[in-house]
Amino acid sequence: MKSVVASSSPILTGIVATLVLMLLGSVVTSLFLQFSSITEMKMPIFTYLVNGISLFIGGLLAGKKGGQKGWYFGGLTGISYFILLVLIGFLAYDITPKLNALVYFTFSFLIGAFGGIFGVNMANK
């Protein structure tokens, strides 16, 4: 019997991978904050890095699973991840999206698309 992620769409696979990696990266980042001399002022850098790396790998896995059109599957993974984060921010924390959200939207698409492009080249043909 296949697992839900193994039998799902490439986009769902990419989103699940991105969320798992983001969660693990957040735990590692919080451990660095607790047990090192890193200040909270440098945390946005780590947050962007964790999200970017997670999104790239999620796009890579989506492109690999899709086998073709990696930029499409990776880009849609990035867009879906962005929408999920905006929804969580809006519904849980009452944060309204501002104009800089368009920049984050663009970067989410581009990072996921680049990951998908590399993922297609890793796919078994």
Coordinates of C-alpha atoms in Angstrom, one line a residue:
M1 CA 0.0 0.0 0.0
K2 CA 1.4 3.4 -1.0
S3 CA 1.5 6.2 1.4
V4 CA -0.5 9.4 0.8
V5 CA 2.5 11.4 -0.1
A6 CA 3.9 8.8 -2.4
S7 CA 0.7 8.5 -4.4
S8 CA -0.2 12.2 -4.5
S9 CA 0.5 15.0 -6.9
P10 CA 4.0 16.5 -7.3
I11 CA 2.8 19.8 -5.8
L12 CA 1.5 18.1 -2.6
T13 CA 4.7 16.2 -2.3
G14 CA 6.7 19.4 -2.6
I15 CA 4.5 21.3 0.0
V16 CA 4.7 18.5 2.5
A17 CA 8.5 18.3 2.1
T18 CA 8.8 22.0 2.4
L19 CA 6.8 22.1 5.6
V20 CA 8.7 19.2 7.2
L21 CA 12.1 20.8 6.3
M22 CA 10.9 24.2 7.5
L23 CA 9.8 22.7 10.8
L24 CA 13.2 20.9 11.3
G25 CA 15.0 24.1 10.3
S26 CA 13.0 26.1 12.8
V27 CA 13.9 23.7 15.6
V28 CA 17.6 23.9 14.7
T29 CA 17.5 27.7 14.5
S30 CA 15.8 27.9 17.9
L31 CA 18.5 25.6 19.3
F32 CA 21.2 27.9 17.9
L33 CA 19.4 30.9 19.5
Q34 CA 19.2 29.2 22.8
F35 CA 22.7 27.7 23.1
S36 CA 24.9 30.2 21.2
S37 CA 25.7 33.8 21.3
I38 CA 23.5 34.6 18.3
T39 CA 21.1 37.5 19.1
E40 CA 17.5 37.8 18.1
M41 CA 18.4 40.6 15.8
K42 CA 20.0 38.1 13.4
M43 CA 17.0 35.8 13.4
P44 CA 15.3 37.2 10.2
I45 CA 18.4 36.1 8.2
F46 CA 18.1 32.6 9.5
T47 CA 14.3 32.6 9.0
Y48 CA 14.7 33.6 5.3
L49 CA 17.5 31.0 4.8
V50 CA 15.4 28.2 6.3
N51 CA 12.4 29.0 4.3
G52 CA 14.4 29.5 1.1
I53 CA 16.3 26.2 1.4
S54 CA 13.1 24.3 2.4
L55 CA 11.3 25.8 -0.6
F56 CA 14.1 25.0 -3.0
I57 CA 14.2 21.3 -1.8
G58 CA 10.4 21.1 -1.9
G59 CA 10.5 22.4 -5.5
L60 CA 13.3 20.0 -6.3
L61 CA 11.2 17.0 -5.1
A62 CA 8.1 18.3 -6.9
G63 CA 10.0 18.6 -10.1
K64 CA 11.6 15.2 -9.7
K65 CA 8.2 13.6 -9.0
G66 CA 6.6 15.4 -11.9
G67 CA 9.4 14.3 -14.3
Q68 CA 8.7 17.2 -16.7
K69 CA 7.8 20.9 -16.5
G70 CA 9.9 21.3 -13.3
W71 CA 9.5 25.1 -13.3
Y72 CA 5.8 24.6 -13.4
F73 CA 5.5 22.0 -10.5
G74 CA 8.2 23.8 -8.5
G75 CA 6.7 27.2 -9.1
L76 CA 3.2 26.0 -8.1
T77 CA 4.8 24.5 -5.0
G78 CA 6.2 27.9 -4.1
I79 CA 2.9 29.7 -4.8
S80 CA 1.0 27.1 -2.7
Y81 CA 3.5 27.5 0.2
F82 CA 3.2 31.3 0.0
I83 CA -0.6 31.1 0.1
L84 CA -0.5 28.7 3.0
L85 CA 1.8 31.0 5.0
V86 CA -0.4 34.0 4.2
L87 CA -3.5 32.1 5.3
I88 CA -1.9 31.1 8.5
G89 CA -0.7 34.6 9.2
F90 CA -4.1 36.1 8.4
L91 CA -6.3 33.5 10.2
A92 CA -4.1 32.8 13.3
Y93 CA -2.4 36.1 13.9
D94 CA -4.7 38.6 12.1
I95 CA -1.8 39.9 9.9
T96 CA -3.1 41.5 6.7
P97 CA -0.9 41.1 3.6
K98 CA 0.9 44.2 2.6
L99 CA 2.6 45.3 -0.6
N100 CA 5.9 43.5 0.3
A101 CA 3.9 40.3 0.1
L102 CA 4.2 40.6 -3.7
V103 CA 8.0 40.4 -3.3
Y104 CA 7.7 37.3 -1.1
F105 CA 5.3 35.8 -3.6
T106 CA 7.7 36.4 -6.5
F107 CA 10.7 34.9 -4.6
S108 CA 8.6 31.9 -3.5
F109 CA 7.7 31.2 -7.1
L110 CA 11.2 31.7 -8.4
I111 CA 12.9 29.6 -5.7
G112 CA 10.4 26.8 -6.1
A113 CA 10.7 27.0 -9.9
F114 CA 14.6 26.8 -9.8
G115 CA 14.3 23.8 -7.4
G116 CA 11.8 22.1 -9.9
I117 CA 14.2 22.7 -12.8
F118 CA 17.0 20.9 -11.0
G119 CA 14.6 18.2 -9.8
V120 CA 13.5 17.4 -13.4
N121 CA 17.1 16.8 -14.3
M122 CA 17.4 14.4 -11.4
A123 CA 14.3 12.4 -12.4
N124 CA 14.6 8.9 -13.7
K125 CA 13.6 8.9 -17.3

